[in-house]
Amino acid sequence: MEDTNCCPHPQSWEKTQKADSYRPISLLSTISKQTEAIILQRLTTITEEKLISYQFGFRKKLSTTDQLLRMTEIIRENLENGRDTGAVFIDIVKAFEKVWMEGLIYKMIVMSIPDGLIKLMNS
């Protein structure tokens, strides 16, 4: 969306010898930061009521702690009722770098994101 200066930042201060232990940090201009804040606010307003109630990631006032509490309650309830509980945990490495843009755009269309925002996100 804009020109940035990227600086390598170590993911952990202990293992700084390997190139893959660094992640890029973008140094953005103030105007870019403000523009992104406005876009985020608009996207959040549009999508917040359309997300399922159990979507906890990247939402205000919800965290992994909330999801852990929900899961603990489900396990307790199943134990009390003699039912098994299964769980699958996925950690997608470099998820943001591997986003399928066509799929993301499709989801934005399905969620009735305005065309202008979709075009902006796709640029």
Tab-separated table of C-alpha atoms in Angstrom:
chain	number	residue	atom	x	y	z
A	1	MET	CA	0.000	0.000	0.000
A	2	GLU	CA	2.912	2.362	0.685
A	3	ASP	CA	6.676	2.485	0.639
A	4	THR	CA	8.270	1.334	3.863
A	5	ASN	CA	11.668	0.991	5.382
A	6	CYS	CA	12.134	-2.497	6.802
A	7	CYS	CA	14.469	-3.281	9.654
A	8	PRO	CA	15.254	-6.809	10.871
A	9	HIS	CA	14.110	-7.433	14.433
A	10	PRO	CA	15.049	-10.608	16.350
A	11	GLN	CA	12.097	-12.751	17.416
A	12	SER	CA	14.128	-13.857	20.418
A	13	TRP	CA	17.192	-12.142	21.784
A	14	GLU	CA	18.762	-15.553	22.502
A	15	LYS	CA	19.009	-16.874	18.921
A	16	THR	CA	20.200	-14.015	16.742
A	17	GLN	CA	22.716	-15.931	14.595
A	18	LYS	CA	20.128	-17.434	12.210
A	19	ALA	CA	18.524	-15.306	9.501
A	20	ASP	CA	15.102	-16.924	10.028
A	21	SER	CA	15.114	-15.866	13.688
A	22	TYR	CA	14.443	-12.297	12.550
A	23	ARG	CA	11.167	-10.770	11.430
A	24	PRO	CA	10.811	-7.627	9.358
A	25	ILE	CA	9.584	-4.520	11.127
A	26	SER	CA	8.214	-1.822	8.851
A	27	LEU	CA	8.928	1.783	9.680
A	28	LEU	CA	5.861	3.595	8.361
A	29	SER	CA	5.171	7.273	7.976
A	30	THR	CA	2.693	8.971	10.290
A	31	ILE	CA	0.252	9.437	7.403
A	32	SER	CA	0.408	5.711	6.598
A	33	LYS	CA	-0.206	4.809	10.244
A	34	GLN	CA	-3.220	7.133	10.416
A	35	THR	CA	-4.616	5.770	7.148
A	36	GLU	CA	-4.237	2.186	8.372
A	37	ALA	CA	-5.920	3.096	11.682
A	38	ILE	CA	-8.911	4.529	9.793
A	39	ILE	CA	-9.138	1.447	7.545
A	40	LEU	CA	-8.938	-0.867	10.575
A	41	GLN	CA	-11.677	1.071	12.369
A	42	ARG	CA	-13.956	0.881	9.322
A	43	LEU	CA	-13.301	-2.833	8.770
A	44	THR	CA	-13.872	-3.570	12.461
A	45	THR	CA	-17.170	-1.669	12.454
A	46	ILE	CA	-18.380	-3.576	9.389
A	47	THR	CA	-17.210	-7.059	10.405
A	48	GLU	CA	-17.648	-7.160	14.189
A	49	GLU	CA	-21.283	-8.292	14.193
A	50	LYS	CA	-20.675	-10.700	11.293
A	51	LEU	CA	-17.991	-12.779	13.008
A	52	ILE	CA	-18.995	-15.904	14.898
A	53	SER	CA	-19.146	-15.424	18.661
A	54	TYR	CA	-16.300	-17.898	19.217
A	55	GLN	CA	-13.832	-15.971	17.049
A	56	PHE	CA	-11.467	-14.589	19.681
A	57	GLY	CA	-8.334	-13.685	17.709
A	58	PHE	CA	-7.714	-10.048	16.832
A	59	ARG	CA	-10.854	-8.768	18.554
A	60	LYS	CA	-11.053	-6.112	21.229
A	61	LYS	CA	-11.803	-7.316	24.762
A	62	LEU	CA	-11.278	-10.967	23.760
A	63	SER	CA	-8.111	-12.986	24.186
A	64	THR	CA	-6.668	-16.464	24.364
A	65	THR	CA	-7.571	-16.419	28.064
A	66	ASP	CA	-11.253	-16.123	27.129
A	67	GLN	CA	-10.904	-19.031	24.714
A	68	LEU	CA	-9.136	-21.120	27.390
A	69	LEU	CA	-11.957	-20.406	29.835
A	70	ARG	CA	-14.539	-21.417	27.228
A	71	MET	CA	-12.641	-24.619	26.492
A	72	THR	CA	-12.264	-25.431	30.198
A	73	GLU	CA	-16.023	-25.032	30.659
A	74	ILE	CA	-16.722	-27.368	27.718
A	75	ILE	CA	-14.317	-30.007	29.090
A	76	ARG	CA	-15.842	-29.751	32.595
A	77	GLU	CA	-19.376	-30.040	31.221
A	78	ASN	CA	-18.431	-33.057	29.099
A	79	LEU	CA	-16.721	-34.757	32.067
A	80	GLU	CA	-19.845	-34.260	34.181
A	81	ASN	CA	-21.966	-35.812	31.419
A	82	GLY	CA	-19.575	-38.691	30.660
A	83	ARG	CA	-18.660	-37.417	27.203
A	84	ASP	CA	-15.234	-37.261	25.586
A	85	THR	CA	-13.695	-34.005	24.429
A	86	GLY	CA	-11.438	-33.703	21.414
A	87	ALA	CA	-9.378	-30.703	20.402
A	88	VAL	CA	-7.132	-29.703	17.527
A	89	PHE	CA	-4.589	-26.903	17.902
A	90	ILE	CA	-2.999	-25.353	14.836
A	91	ASP	CA	-0.137	-22.893	14.725
A	92	ILE	CA	0.290	-21.685	11.166
A	93	VAL	CA	3.854	-20.526	10.634
A	94	LYS	CA	4.092	-17.092	9.002
A	95	ALA	CA	0.308	-16.998	8.516
A	96	PHE	CA	0.136	-13.357	7.448
A	97	GLU	CA	2.757	-13.894	4.777
A	98	LYS	CA	0.841	-16.856	3.346
A	99	VAL	CA	-2.659	-15.382	3.138
A	100	TRP	CA	-4.536	-16.550	0.055
A	101	MET	CA	-5.539	-13.123	-1.290
A	102	GLU	CA	-8.275	-14.385	-3.620
A	103	GLY	CA	-9.895	-16.225	-0.709
A	104	LEU	CA	-9.591	-13.180	1.538
A	105	ILE	CA	-11.183	-10.955	-1.109
A	106	TYR	CA	-13.992	-13.494	-1.547
A	107	LYS	CA	-14.649	-13.456	2.224
A	108	MET	CA	-14.674	-9.647	2.170
A	109	ILE	CA	-17.267	-9.681	-0.633
A	110	VAL	CA	-19.396	-12.226	1.272
A	111	MET	CA	-19.207	-9.991	4.370
A	112	SER	CA	-20.403	-7.008	2.276
A	113	ILE	CA	-17.217	-5.004	2.700
A	114	PRO	CA	-17.531	-1.892	0.488
A	115	ASP	CA	-15.802	-2.203	-2.894
A	116	GLY	CA	-13.531	0.754	-2.132
A	117	LEU	CA	-12.107	-0.969	0.949
A	118	ILE	CA	-11.653	-4.232	-0.955
A	119	LYS	CA	-9.766	-2.442	-3.732
A	120	LEU	CA	-7.640	-0.630	-1.169
A	121	MET	CA	-6.802	-3.883	0.639
A	122	ASN	CA	-5.941	-5.549	-2.671
A	123	SER	CA	-3.568	-2.780	-3.796
